[in-house]
Coordinates of C-alpha atoms in Angstrom, one line a residue:
X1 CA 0.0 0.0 0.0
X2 CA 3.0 2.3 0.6
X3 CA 4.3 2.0 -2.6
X4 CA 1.3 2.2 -4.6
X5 CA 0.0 5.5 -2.6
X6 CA 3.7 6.9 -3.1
X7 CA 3.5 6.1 -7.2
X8 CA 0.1 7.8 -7.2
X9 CA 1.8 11.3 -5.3
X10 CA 4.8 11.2 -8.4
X11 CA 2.1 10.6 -10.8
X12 CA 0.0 13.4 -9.5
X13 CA 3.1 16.2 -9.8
X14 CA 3.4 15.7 -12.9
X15 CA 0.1 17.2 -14.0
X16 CA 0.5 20.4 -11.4
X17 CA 1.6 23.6 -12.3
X18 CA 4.8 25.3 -11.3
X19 CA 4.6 28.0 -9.0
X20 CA 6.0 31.1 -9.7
X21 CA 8.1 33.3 -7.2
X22 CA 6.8 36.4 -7.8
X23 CA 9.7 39.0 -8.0
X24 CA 12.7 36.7 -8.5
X25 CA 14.6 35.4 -11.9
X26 CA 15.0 31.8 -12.1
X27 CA 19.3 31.6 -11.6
X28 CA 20.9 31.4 -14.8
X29 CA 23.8 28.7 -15.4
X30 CA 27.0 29.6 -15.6
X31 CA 27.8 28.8 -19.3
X32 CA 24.5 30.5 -20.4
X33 CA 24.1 32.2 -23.5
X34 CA 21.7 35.1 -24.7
X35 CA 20.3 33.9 -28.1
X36 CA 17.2 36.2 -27.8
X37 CA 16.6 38.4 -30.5
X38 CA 14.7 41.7 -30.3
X39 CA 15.8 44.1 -33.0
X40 CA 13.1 44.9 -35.7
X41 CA 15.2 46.1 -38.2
X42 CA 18.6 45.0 -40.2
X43 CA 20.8 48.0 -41.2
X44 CA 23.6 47.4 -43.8
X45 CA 25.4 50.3 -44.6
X46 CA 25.8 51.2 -48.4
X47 CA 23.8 47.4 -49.0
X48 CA 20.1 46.4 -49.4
X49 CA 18.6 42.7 -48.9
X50 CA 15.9 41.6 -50.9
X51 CA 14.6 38.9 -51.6
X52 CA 14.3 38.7 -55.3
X53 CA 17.3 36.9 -57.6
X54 CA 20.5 38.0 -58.5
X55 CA 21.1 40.4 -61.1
X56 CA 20.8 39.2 -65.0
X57 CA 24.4 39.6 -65.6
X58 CA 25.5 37.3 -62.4
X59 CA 22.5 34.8 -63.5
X60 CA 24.1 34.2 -66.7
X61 CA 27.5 34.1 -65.6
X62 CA 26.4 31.4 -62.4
X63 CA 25.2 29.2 -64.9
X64 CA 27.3 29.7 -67.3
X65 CA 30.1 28.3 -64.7
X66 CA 27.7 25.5 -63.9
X67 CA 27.0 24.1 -67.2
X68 CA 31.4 24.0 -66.9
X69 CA 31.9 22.9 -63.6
X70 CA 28.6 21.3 -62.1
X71 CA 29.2 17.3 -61.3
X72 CA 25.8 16.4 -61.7
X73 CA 24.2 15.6 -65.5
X74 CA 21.4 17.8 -64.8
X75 CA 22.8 20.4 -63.5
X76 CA 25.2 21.2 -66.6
X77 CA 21.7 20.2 -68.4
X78 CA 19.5 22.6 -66.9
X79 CA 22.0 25.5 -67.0
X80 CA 22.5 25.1 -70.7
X81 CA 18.8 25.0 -71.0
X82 CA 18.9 28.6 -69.1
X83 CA 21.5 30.0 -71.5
X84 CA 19.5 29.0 -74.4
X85 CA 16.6 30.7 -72.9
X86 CA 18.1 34.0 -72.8
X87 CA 19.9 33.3 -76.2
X88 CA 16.5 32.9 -77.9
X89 CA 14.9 35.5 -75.9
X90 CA 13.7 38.7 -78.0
X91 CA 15.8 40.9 -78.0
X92 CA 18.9 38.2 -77.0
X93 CA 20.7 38.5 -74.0
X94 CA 24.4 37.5 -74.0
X95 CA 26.5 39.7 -72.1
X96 CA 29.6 37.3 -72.2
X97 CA 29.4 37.3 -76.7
X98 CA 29.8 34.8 -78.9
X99 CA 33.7 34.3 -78.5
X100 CA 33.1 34.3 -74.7
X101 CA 30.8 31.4 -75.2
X102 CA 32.3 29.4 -77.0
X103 CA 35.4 29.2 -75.6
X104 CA 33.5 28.1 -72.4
X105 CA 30.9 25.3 -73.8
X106 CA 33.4 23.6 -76.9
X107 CA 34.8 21.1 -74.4
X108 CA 31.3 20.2 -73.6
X109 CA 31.2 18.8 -77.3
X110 CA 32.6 15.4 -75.4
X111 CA 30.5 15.2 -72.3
X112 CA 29.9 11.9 -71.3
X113 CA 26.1 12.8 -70.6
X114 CA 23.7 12.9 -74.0
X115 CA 21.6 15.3 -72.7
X116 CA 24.0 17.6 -72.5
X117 CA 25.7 17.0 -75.5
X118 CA 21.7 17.5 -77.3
X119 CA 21.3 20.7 -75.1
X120 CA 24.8 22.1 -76.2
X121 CA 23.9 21.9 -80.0
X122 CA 20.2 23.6 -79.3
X123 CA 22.5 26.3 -78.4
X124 CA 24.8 26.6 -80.6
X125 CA 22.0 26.6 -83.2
X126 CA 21.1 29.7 -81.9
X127 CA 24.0 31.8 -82.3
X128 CA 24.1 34.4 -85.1
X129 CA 26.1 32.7 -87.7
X130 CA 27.9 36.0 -88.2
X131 CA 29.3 35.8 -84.9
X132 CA 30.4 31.7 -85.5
X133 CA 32.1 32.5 -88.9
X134 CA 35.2 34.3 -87.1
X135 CA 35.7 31.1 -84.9
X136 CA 35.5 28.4 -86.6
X137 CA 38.8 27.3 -86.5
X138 CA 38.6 26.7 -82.9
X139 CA 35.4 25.4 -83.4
X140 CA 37.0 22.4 -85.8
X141 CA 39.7 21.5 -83.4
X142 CA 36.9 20.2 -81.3
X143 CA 35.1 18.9 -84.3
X144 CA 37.9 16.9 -85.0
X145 CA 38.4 15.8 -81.5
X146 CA 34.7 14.5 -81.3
X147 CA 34.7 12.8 -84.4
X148 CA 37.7 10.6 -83.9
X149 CA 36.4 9.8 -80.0
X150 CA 35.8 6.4 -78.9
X151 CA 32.4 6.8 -77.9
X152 CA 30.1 6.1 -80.4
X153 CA 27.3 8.3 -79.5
X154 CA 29.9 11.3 -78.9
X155 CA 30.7 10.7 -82.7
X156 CA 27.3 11.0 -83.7
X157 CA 26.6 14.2 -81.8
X158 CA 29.9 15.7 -83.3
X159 CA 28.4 15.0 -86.3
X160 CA 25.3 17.4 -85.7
X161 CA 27.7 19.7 -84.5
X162 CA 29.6 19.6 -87.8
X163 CA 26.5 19.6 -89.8
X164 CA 25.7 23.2 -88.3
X165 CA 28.8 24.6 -89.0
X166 CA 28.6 23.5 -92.3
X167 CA 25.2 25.2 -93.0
X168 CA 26.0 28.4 -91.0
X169 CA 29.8 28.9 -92.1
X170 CA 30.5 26.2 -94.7
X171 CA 32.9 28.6 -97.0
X172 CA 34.9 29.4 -93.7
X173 CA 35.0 25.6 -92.7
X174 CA 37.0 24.2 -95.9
X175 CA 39.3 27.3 -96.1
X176 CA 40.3 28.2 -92.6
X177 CA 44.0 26.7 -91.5
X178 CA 43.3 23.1 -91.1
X179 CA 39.8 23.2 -92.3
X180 CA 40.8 21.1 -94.7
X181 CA 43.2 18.5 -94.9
X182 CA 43.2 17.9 -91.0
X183 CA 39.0 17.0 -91.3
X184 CA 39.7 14.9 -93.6
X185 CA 42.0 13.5 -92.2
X186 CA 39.3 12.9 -89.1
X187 CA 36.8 11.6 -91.1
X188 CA 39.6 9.2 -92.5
X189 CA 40.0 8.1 -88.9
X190 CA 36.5 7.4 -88.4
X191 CA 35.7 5.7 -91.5
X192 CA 38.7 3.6 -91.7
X193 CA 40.0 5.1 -95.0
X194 CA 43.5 5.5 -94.0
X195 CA 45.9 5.8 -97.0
X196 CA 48.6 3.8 -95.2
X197 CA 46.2 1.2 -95.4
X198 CA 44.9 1.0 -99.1
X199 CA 47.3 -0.8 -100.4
X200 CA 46.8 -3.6 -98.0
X201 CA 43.0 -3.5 -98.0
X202 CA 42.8 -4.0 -102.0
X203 CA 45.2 -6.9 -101.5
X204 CA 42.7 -8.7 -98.9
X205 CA 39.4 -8.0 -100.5
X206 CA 36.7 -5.3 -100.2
X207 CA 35.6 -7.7 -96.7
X208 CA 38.5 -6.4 -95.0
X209 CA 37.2 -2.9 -95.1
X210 CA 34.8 -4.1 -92.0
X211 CA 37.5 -4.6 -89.7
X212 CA 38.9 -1.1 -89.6
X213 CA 34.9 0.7 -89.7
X214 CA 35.1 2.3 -85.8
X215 CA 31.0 2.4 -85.9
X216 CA 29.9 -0.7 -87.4
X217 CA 29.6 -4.0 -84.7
X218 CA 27.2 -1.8 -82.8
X219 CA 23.4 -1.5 -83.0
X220 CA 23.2 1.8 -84.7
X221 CA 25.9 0.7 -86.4
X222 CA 24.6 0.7 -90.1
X223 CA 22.9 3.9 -89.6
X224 CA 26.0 5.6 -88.0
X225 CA 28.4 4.8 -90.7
X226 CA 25.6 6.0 -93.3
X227 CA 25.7 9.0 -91.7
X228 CA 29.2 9.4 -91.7
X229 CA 29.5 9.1 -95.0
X230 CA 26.7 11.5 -96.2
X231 CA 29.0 14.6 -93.6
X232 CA 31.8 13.9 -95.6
X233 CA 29.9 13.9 -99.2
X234 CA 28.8 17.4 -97.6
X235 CA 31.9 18.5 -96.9
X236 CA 33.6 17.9 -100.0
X237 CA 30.7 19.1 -102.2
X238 CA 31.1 22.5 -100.2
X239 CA 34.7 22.8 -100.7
X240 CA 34.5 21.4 -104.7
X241 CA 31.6 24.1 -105.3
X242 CA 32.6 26.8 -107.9
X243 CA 32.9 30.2 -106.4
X244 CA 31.0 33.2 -107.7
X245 CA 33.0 35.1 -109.9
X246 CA 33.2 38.8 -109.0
X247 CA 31.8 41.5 -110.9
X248 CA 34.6 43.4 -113.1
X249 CA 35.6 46.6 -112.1
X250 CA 38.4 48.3 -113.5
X251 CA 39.3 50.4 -110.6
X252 CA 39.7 47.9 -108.1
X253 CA 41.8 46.0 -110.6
X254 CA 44.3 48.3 -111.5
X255 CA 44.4 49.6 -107.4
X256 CA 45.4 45.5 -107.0
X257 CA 48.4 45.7 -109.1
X258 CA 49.4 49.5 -108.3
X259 CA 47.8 50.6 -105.0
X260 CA 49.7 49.5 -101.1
X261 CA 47.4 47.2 -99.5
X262 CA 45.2 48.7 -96.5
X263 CA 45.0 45.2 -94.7
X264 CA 47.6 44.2 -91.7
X265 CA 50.0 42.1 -93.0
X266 CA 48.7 41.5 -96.7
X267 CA 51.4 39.1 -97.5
X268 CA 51.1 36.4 -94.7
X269 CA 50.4 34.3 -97.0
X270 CA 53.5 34.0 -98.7
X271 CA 55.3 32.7 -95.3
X272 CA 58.5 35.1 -95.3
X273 CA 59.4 35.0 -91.5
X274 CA 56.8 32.2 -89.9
X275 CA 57.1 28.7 -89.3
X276 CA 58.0 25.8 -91.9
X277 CA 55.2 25.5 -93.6
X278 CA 52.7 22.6 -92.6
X279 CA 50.9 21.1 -95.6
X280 CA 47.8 20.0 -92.7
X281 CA 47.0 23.3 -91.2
X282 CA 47.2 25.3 -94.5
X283 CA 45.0 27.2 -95.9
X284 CA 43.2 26.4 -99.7
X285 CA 41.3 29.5 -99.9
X286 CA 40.1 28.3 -103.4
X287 CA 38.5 25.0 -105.4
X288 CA 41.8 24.6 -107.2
X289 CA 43.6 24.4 -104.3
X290 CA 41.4 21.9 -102.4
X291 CA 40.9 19.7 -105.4
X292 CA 44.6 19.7 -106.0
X293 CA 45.5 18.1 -102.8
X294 CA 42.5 16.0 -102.2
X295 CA 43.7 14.4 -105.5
X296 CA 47.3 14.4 -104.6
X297 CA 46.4 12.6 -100.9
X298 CA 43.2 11.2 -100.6
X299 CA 41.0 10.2 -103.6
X300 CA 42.3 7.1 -103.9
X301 CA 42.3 6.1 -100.5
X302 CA 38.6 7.8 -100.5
X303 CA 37.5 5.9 -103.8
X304 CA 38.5 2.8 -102.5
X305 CA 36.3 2.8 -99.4
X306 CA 33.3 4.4 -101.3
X307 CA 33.5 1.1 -103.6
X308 CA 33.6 -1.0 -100.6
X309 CA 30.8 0.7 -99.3
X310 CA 28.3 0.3 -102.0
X311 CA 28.8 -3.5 -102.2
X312 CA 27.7 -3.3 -98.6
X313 CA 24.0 -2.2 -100.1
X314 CA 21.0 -0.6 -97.9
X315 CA 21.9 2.9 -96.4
X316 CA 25.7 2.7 -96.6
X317 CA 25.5 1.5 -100.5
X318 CA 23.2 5.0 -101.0
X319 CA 25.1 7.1 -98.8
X320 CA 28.4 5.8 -100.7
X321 CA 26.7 6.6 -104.1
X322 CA 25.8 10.2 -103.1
X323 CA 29.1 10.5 -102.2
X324 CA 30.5 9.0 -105.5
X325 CA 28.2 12.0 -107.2
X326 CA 29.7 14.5 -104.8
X327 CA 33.4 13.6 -106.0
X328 CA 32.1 14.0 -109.5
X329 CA 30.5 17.5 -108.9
X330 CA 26.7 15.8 -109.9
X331 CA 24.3 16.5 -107.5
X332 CA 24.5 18.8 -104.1
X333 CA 24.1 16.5 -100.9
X334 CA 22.0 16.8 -98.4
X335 CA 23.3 15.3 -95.1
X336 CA 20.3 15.2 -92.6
X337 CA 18.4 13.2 -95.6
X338 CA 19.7 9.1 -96.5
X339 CA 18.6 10.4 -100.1
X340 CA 21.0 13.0 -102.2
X341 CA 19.0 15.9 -103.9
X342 CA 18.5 15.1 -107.8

């Protein structure tokens, strides 16, 4: 009875209310600290808080460095999607420019994550094509990286990359240093039409051509090496295409032979003080020039895989046929269609 009587008396404190001690603090501890806050107002000199976001010009920049630095897929994703926004917005917002940009998002061209990679060319496909022309050299070194990477679905995405440039500088593309010889010498790569190897691919049989095709053994395969094929009938239609001869005018002609030039350094061409020349990253500023070494280095390594490829039949025997038109100067190709425009 004790016990239970005593468990009833604990039981009962608990539900009674402390008494207070009117006129006296409870003691503080020793180690007690003031986190009471009573101020109604922050003042910041020369500052203001609000709650809205961060100026346009940080915006852009923050996710500019994102779609750069950001570890997670869509995070570069989403901040790519952002600059395209204000890219495409009316009137277009891009305080970094064109050159700023793309010095920034080219490595992107081999990101391991496909949504970025599809993101990257929706931007770039919204860049004023007058702004692209002056870079595309730069632009082609990562071209040329992509295309020759040992992912097949970076290759393919390269591709669309290097179909863009071709529409929206495709003059600037086959004449710039390297434009030339060096992509064709990466689409050589990612065929398997090496020179080196001609000789010894004729001697086994057109079969042997498989061995040394980086796309085909895959699922897409087929449709990847098709596609290949129909770039570089592209490419070399726009760089065997007859320029527009200028209008005559007899002033300008005789200010040619007699006149100083106005340009910086009119005669770089000619090589006096540079570098030994390198026969790769030179210029060939005109349809002679490009047709003269293409002949001299790769139509026969070039002809030789075409045939192989139209024994193979289906899309690669079409795309190797529009091609074969392309070397001949027949028909103008059309690279986003498996069928060349009669």
């Amino acid at each position: 009875m004790g016990s239970s009587n005593r468990k009833k008396k604990e039981k009962k404190k608990d539900f009674q209310k402390a008494k207070l001690k009117v006129g006296k603090a409870k003691a503080k501890a020793a180690n007690f600290t003031d986190t009471s806050f009573k101020a109604k107002s922050i003042v910041v000199n020369q500052q203001t808080l609000v709650t809205d976001a961060t100026d346009l010009l940080e915006q852009f920049k923050q996710n500019l460095s994102l779609a750069i630095n950001a570890k997670p897929d869509n995070q570069r994703r989403d901040a790519l999607s952002y600059i395209y926004n204000q890219l495409s917005a009316k009137p277009p917002n891009n305080p970094v420019g064109t050159a700023g940009l793309l010095t920034k998002l080219l490595p992107l061209l081999s990101d391991s994550a496909s949504s970025v990679r599809a993101n990257l060319l929706k931007l770039f496909r919204v860049l004023p094509p007058s702004e692209v022309s002056p870079h595309v050299e730069k632009i082609l070194m990562y071209i040329r990286g992509g295309m020759t990477h040992l992912s097949n679905d970076v290759r393919n995405d390269t591709l669309n990359v290097m179909e863009w440039l071709l529409d929206v500088a495709g003059d600037e593309t086959v004449s710039c240093p390297g434009g030339w010889l060096k992509t064709l010498n990466s689409f050589s790569s990612m065929l398997g039409w090496n020179p080196s190897v001609t000789s010894a691919i004729s001697n086994q049989g057109w079969t042997a051509t498989s061995a040394s095709k980086t796309t085909l053994g895959t699922r897409k395969g087929p449709e990847s090496h098709a596609r290949q094929i129909q770039l570089l009938a592209k490419f070399i239609q726009i760089g065997f295409q007859r320029e527009t001869p200028a209008t005559y005018d007899p002033r300008a002609y005789w200010d040619n032979i007699y006149r100083l030039p106005a340009t910086a350094n009119p005669f770089a061409y000619l090589n006096l003080f540079g570098t030994p020349r390198d026969e790769d990253s030179e210029m060939y500023p005109n349809r002679m020039s490009r047709m003269r070494v293409f002949d001299a280095k790769w139509r026969s390594a070039i002809v030789t895989g075409m045939d192989g490829a139209k024994k193979e039949g289906g899309l690669v025997g079409r795309a190797a046929a529009s091609l074969d038109r392309a070397l001949k100067g027949e028909v103008k190709v059309k690279a986003n269609n498996s069928e060349p425009e009669q």
